[in-house]
Short mmCIF file of C-alpha atoms in Angstrom, two decimals:
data_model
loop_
_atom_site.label_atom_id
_atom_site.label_comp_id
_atom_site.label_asym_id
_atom_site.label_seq_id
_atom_site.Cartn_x
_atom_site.Cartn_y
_atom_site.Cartn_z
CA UNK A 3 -41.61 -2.71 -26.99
CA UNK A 4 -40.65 0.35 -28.05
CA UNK A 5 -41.90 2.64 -30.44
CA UNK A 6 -39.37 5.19 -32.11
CA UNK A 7 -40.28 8.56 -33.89
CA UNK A 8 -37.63 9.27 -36.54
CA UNK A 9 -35.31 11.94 -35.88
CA UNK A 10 -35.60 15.43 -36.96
CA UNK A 11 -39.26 14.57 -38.22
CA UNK A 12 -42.37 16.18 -36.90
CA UNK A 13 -45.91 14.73 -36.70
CA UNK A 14 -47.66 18.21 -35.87
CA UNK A 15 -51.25 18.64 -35.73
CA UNK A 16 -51.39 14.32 -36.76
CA UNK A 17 -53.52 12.03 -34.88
CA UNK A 18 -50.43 9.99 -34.15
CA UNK A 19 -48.71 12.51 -32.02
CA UNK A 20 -51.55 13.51 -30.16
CA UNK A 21 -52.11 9.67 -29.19
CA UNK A 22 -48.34 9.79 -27.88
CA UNK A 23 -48.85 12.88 -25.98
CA UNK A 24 -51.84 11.58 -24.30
CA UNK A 25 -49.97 8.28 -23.50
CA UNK A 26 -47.04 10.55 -22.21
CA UNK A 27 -49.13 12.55 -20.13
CA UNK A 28 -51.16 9.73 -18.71
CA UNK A 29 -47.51 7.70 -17.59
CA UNK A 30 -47.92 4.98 -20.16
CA UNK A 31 -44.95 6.08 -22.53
CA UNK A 32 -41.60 7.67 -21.32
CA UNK A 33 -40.27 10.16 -23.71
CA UNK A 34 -36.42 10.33 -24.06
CA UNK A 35 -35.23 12.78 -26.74
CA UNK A 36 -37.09 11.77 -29.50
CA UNK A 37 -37.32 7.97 -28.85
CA UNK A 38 -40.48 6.82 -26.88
CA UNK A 39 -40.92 3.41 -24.53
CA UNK A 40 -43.35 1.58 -22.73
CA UNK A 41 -43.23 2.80 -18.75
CA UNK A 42 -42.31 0.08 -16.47
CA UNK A 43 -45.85 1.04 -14.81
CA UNK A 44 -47.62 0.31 -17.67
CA UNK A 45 -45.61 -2.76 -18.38
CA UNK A 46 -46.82 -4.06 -14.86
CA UNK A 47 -50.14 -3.26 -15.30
CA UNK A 48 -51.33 -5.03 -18.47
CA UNK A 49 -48.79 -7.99 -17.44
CA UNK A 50 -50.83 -7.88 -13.93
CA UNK A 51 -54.18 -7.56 -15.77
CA UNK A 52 -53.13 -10.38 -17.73
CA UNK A 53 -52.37 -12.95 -15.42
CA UNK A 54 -56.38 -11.68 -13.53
CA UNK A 55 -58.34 -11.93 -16.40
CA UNK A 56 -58.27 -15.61 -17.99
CA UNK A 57 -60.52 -16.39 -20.66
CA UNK A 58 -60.87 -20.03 -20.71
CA UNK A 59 -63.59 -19.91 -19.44
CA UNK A 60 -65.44 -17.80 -21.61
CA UNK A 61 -64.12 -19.91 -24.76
CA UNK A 62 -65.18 -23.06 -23.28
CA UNK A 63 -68.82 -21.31 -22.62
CA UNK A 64 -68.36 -19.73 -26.52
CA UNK A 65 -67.43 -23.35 -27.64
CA UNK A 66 -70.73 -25.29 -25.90
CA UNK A 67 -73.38 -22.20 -26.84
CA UNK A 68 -72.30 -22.14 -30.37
CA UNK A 69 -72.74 -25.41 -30.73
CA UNK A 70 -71.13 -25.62 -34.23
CA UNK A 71 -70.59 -29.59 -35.23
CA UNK A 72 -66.97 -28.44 -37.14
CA UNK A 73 -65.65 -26.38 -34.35
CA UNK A 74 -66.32 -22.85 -33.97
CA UNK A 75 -63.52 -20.41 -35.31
CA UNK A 76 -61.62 -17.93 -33.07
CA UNK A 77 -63.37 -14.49 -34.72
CA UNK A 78 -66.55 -16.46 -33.57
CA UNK A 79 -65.89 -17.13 -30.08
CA UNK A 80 -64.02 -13.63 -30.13
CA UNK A 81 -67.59 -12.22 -30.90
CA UNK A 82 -69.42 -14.53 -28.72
CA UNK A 83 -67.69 -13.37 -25.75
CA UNK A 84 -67.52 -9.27 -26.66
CA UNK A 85 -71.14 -9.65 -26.59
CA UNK A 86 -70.96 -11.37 -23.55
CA UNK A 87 -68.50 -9.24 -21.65
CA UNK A 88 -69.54 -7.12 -18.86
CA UNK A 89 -69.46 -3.47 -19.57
CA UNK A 90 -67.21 -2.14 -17.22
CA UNK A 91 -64.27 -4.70 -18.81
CA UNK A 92 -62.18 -4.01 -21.62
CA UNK A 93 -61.39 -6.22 -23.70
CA UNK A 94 -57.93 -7.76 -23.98
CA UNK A 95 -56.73 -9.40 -27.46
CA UNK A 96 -53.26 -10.50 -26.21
CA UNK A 97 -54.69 -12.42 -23.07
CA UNK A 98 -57.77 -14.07 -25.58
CA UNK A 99 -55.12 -15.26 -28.12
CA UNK A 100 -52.96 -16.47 -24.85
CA UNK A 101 -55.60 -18.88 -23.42
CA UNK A 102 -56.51 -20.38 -26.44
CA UNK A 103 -53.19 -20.90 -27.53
CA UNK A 104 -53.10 -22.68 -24.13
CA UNK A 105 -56.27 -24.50 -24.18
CA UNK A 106 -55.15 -26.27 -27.17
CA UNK A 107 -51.64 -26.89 -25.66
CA UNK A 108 -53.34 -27.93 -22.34
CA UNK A 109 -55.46 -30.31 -23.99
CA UNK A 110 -58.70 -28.90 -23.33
CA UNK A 111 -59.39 -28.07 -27.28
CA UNK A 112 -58.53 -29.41 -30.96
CA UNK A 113 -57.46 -27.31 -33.10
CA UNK A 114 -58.72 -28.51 -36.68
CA UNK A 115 -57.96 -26.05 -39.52
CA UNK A 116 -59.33 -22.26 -38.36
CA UNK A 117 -61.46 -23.79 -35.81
CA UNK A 118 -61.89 -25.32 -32.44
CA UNK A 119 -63.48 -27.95 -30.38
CA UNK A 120 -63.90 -29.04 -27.30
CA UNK A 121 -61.44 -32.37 -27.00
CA UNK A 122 -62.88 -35.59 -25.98
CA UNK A 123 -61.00 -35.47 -22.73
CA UNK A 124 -61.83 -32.27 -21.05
CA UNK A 125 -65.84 -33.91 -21.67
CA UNK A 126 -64.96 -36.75 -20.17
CA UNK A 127 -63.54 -33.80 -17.17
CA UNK A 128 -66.19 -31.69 -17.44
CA UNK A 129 -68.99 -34.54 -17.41
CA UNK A 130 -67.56 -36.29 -14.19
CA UNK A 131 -67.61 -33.05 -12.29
CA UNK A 132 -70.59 -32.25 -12.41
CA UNK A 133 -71.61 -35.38 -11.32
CA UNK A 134 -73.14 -35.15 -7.59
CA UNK A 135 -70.63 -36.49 -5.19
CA UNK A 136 -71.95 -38.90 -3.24
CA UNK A 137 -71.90 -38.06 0.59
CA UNK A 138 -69.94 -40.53 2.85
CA UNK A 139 -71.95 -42.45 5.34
CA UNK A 140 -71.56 -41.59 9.04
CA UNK A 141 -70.84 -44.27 11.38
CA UNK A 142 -73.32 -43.88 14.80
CA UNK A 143 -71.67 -42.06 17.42
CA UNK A 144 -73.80 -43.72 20.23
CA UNK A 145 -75.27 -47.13 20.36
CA UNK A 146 -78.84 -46.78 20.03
CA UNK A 147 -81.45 -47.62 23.13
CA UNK A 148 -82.89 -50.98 21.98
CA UNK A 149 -86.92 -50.54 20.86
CA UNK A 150 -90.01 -51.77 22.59
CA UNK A 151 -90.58 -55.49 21.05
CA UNK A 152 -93.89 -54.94 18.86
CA UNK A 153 -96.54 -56.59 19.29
CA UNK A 154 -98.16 -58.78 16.61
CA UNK A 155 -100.85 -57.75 15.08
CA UNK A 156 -103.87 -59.73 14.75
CA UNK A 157 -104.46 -61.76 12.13
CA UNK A 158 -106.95 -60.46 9.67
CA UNK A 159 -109.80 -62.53 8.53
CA UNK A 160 -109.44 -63.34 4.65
CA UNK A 161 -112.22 -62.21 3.10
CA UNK A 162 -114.60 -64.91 1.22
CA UNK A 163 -113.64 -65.25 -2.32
CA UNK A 164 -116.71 -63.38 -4.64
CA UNK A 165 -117.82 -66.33 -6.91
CA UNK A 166 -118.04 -65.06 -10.64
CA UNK A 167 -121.17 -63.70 -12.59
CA UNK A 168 -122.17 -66.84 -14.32
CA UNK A 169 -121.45 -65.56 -18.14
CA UNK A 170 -124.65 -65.12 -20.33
CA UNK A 171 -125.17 -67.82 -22.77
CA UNK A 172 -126.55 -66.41 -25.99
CA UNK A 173 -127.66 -68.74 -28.69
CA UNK A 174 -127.60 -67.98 -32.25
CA UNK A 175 -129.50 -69.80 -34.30
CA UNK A 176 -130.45 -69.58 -38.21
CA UNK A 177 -134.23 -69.59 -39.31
CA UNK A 178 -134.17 -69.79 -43.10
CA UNK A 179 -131.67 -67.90 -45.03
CA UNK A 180 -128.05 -66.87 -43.54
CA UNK A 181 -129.57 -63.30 -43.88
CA UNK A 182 -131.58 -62.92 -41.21
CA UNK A 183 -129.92 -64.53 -38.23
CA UNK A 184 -131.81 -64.49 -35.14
CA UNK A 185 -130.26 -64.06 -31.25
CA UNK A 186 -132.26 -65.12 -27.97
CA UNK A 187 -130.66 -64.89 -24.81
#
């Protein structure tokens, strides 16, 4: 990339020129004559901080948290994980754009319109890893010593069966008229 400054023009006192001397002075442009490139320092540097920092991660996490039923768009997750991001990081565009770009291609999301979803498959992924694994069973190294036989116990003596309360019998009878009803036990 490399950013040219028209001949025989001068940006004095301008914003612009300052940000290019500053960039020059800190070994992130080379100046030659008026034309200005990118320093094959710099170059290595983002392209190193690049392939460090991956983000699919944190637009998976974006994805699940927002929980939006349509998908969430990119300027969402974008905001989700700025708020998330550690202070001492800067945030890199180029690198965010990269891994979703390659999250869709990878299979991981839909793409649907402006927004994105988590794809049925990388659920399916996700869902049988965090499944416990199952520890394999370990054969005995030595035979074990053979137990004492046990004795029986003895028998217990079944307890007599309690008979039943013999259930109150309550007669009903009717003197006169059905109103006044009478009970003796």
């Amino acid at each position: 990339m490399e950013a040219n400054m028209p001949a025989g023009k001068t940006f004095n006192g301008s914003s612009f020129t300052r940000a290019l001397k500053k960039m020059v002075a800190d070994g992130d442009l080379d100046q030659d004559g008026d034309a200005y490139k990118w320093s094959p320092d710099f170059r290595r540097r983002v392209k190193r901080q690049m392939q460090l920092r991956s983000y699919k991660d944190g637009i998976i996490t974006a994805i699940t948290e927002l929980k939006d039923r349509t998908g969430s768009s990119s300027i969402a997750i974008k905001k989700h994980m700025q708020a998330n991001l550690p202070a001492d990081e800067e945030w890199m565009n180029g690198a965010f754009l990269d891994d979703l770009k390659k999250a869709v291609a990878d299979g991981d999301l839909i793409k649907d319109k402006a927004s994105y979803k988590l794809s049925a498959e990388y659920k399916k992924k996700a869902a049988a890893a965090s499944k416990p694994k199952k520890a394999p069973k370990k054969k005995a190294a030595a035979p074990k010593k053979k137990a004492a036989p046990k004795k029986k116990a003895a028998p217990k003596k079944k307890a007599a069966p309690k008979k039943k309360a013999a259930a109150k019998k309550i007669a009903v009878s009717v003197d006169g008229p059905i109103e006044k009803l009478v009970v003796r036990q």
